[in-house]
C-alpha atoms as one frame of an Amber mdcrd trajectory, in Angstrom:
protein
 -23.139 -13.184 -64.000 -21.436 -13.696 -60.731 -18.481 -15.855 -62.821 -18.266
 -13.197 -65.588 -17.012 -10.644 -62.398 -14.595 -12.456 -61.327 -13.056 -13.589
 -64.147 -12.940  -9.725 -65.134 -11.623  -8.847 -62.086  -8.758 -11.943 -62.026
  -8.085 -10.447 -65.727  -8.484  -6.753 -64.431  -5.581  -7.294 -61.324  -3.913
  -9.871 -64.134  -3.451  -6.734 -66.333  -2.661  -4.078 -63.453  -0.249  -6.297
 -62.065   1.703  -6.481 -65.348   1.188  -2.950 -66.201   3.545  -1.873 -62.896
   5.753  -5.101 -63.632   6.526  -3.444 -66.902   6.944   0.221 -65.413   9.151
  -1.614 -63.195  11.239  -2.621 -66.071  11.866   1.184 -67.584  14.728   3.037
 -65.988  14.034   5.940 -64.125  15.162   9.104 -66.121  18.419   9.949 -64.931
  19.398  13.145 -63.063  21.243  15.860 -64.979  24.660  16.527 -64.022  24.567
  20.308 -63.797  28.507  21.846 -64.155  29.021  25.311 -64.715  26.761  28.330
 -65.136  23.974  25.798 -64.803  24.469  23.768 -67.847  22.953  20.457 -67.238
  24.946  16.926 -68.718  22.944  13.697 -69.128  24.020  10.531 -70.200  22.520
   9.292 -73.738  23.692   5.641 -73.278  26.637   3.899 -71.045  29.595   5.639
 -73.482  27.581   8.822 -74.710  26.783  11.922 -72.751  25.193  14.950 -73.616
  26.137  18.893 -72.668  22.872  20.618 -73.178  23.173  24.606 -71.977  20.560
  26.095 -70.030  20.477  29.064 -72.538  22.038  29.980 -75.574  25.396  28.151
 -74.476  28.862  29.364 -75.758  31.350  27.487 -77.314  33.201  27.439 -73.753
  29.929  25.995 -71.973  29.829  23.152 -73.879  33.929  21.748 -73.473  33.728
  22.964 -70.001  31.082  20.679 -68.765  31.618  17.734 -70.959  34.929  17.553
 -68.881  33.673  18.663 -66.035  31.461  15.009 -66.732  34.252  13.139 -67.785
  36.217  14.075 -64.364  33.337  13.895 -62.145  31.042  11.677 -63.191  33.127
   8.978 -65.521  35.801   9.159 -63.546  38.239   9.923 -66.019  41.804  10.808
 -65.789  43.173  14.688 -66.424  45.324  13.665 -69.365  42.182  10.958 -70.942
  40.727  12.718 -74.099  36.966  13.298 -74.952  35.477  13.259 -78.010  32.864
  15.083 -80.165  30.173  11.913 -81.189  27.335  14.332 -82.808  28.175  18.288
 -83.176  25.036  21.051 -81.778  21.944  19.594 -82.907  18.446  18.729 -80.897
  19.000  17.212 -77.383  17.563  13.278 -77.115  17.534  13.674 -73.854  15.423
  16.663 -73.055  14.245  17.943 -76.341  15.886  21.573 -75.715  17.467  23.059
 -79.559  21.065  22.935 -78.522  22.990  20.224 -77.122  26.500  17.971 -78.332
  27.559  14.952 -77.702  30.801  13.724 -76.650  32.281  10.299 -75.332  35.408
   8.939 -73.760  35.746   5.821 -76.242  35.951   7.298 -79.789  35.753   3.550
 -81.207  33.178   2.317 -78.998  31.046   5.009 -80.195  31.851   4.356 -83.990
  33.712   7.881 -84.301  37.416   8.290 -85.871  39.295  10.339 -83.967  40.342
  13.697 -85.591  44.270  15.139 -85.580  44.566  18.758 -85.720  43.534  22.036
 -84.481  39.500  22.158 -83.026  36.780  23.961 -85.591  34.853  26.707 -84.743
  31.663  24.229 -84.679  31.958  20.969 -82.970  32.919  17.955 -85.431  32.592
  14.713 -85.005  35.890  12.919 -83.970  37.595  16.680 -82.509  38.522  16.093
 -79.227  40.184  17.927 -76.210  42.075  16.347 -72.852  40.199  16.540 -69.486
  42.348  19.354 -68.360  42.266  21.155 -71.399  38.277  21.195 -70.817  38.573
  22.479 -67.423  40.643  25.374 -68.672  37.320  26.407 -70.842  35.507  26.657
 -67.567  37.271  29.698 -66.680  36.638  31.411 -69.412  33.175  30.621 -69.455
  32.450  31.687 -66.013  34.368  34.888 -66.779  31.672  35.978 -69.314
């Protein structure tokens, strides 16, 4: 009796030991990023970010902060473009309705850039320059 406890104890801190290794092993969940008018930005991988509003989220909200991102946060330069990788659709990283991806390496991300004027909704491949995305913030904050 005395053998069967400790070997279910040895398997018992055995098991605990690996549980925590393995929670060791899972990254923590990143902070948001929160730009403008409190709209939060998370990263979905290392080349995909997401702008996810904290409300209904204009069209403004969502170029605004994706630069904001690409600026702050990437590092990226004023004239470096961003891209549209999945248009408004359910948020992967927090679950919320409304959220759109974007990414600073169009290729990388397996999109084909777009040439032309922007859409009303957000297409895959449309894409705006850094700056261009800051300009949105004033408008946004103006509403």
């Amino acid at each position: 009796m005395l053998k069967e406890a400790k070997g279910y104890f040895r398997m018992r801190n055995f098991m605990c030991a690996l549980g925590l290794a393995c929670l060791g092993a899972v990254p923590a969940a990143a902070e948001p990023f929160l730009a403008n008018r409190g709209v939060r930005v998370l990263p979905v991988d290392e080349i995909i970010y997401e702008v996810v509003p904290g409300r209904s989220g204009g069209t403004w909200d969502y170029w605004c902060a994706a630069a904001q991102y690409a600026r702050r946060e990437l590092g990226a330069n004023w004239t470096d473009r961003f891209y549209v990788v999945r248009g408004r659709d359910m948020s992967v990283t927090t679950g919320r309705r409304s959220s759109v991806q974007f990414t600073l390496y169009p290729k990388r991300a397996g999109i084909t850039p777009k040439i032309g004027w922007l859409s009303l909704g957000f297409r895959p491949g449309e894409s705006m320059s850094v700056q261009q995305g800051y300009g949105y913030c004033a408008q946004a904050s103006a509403l």
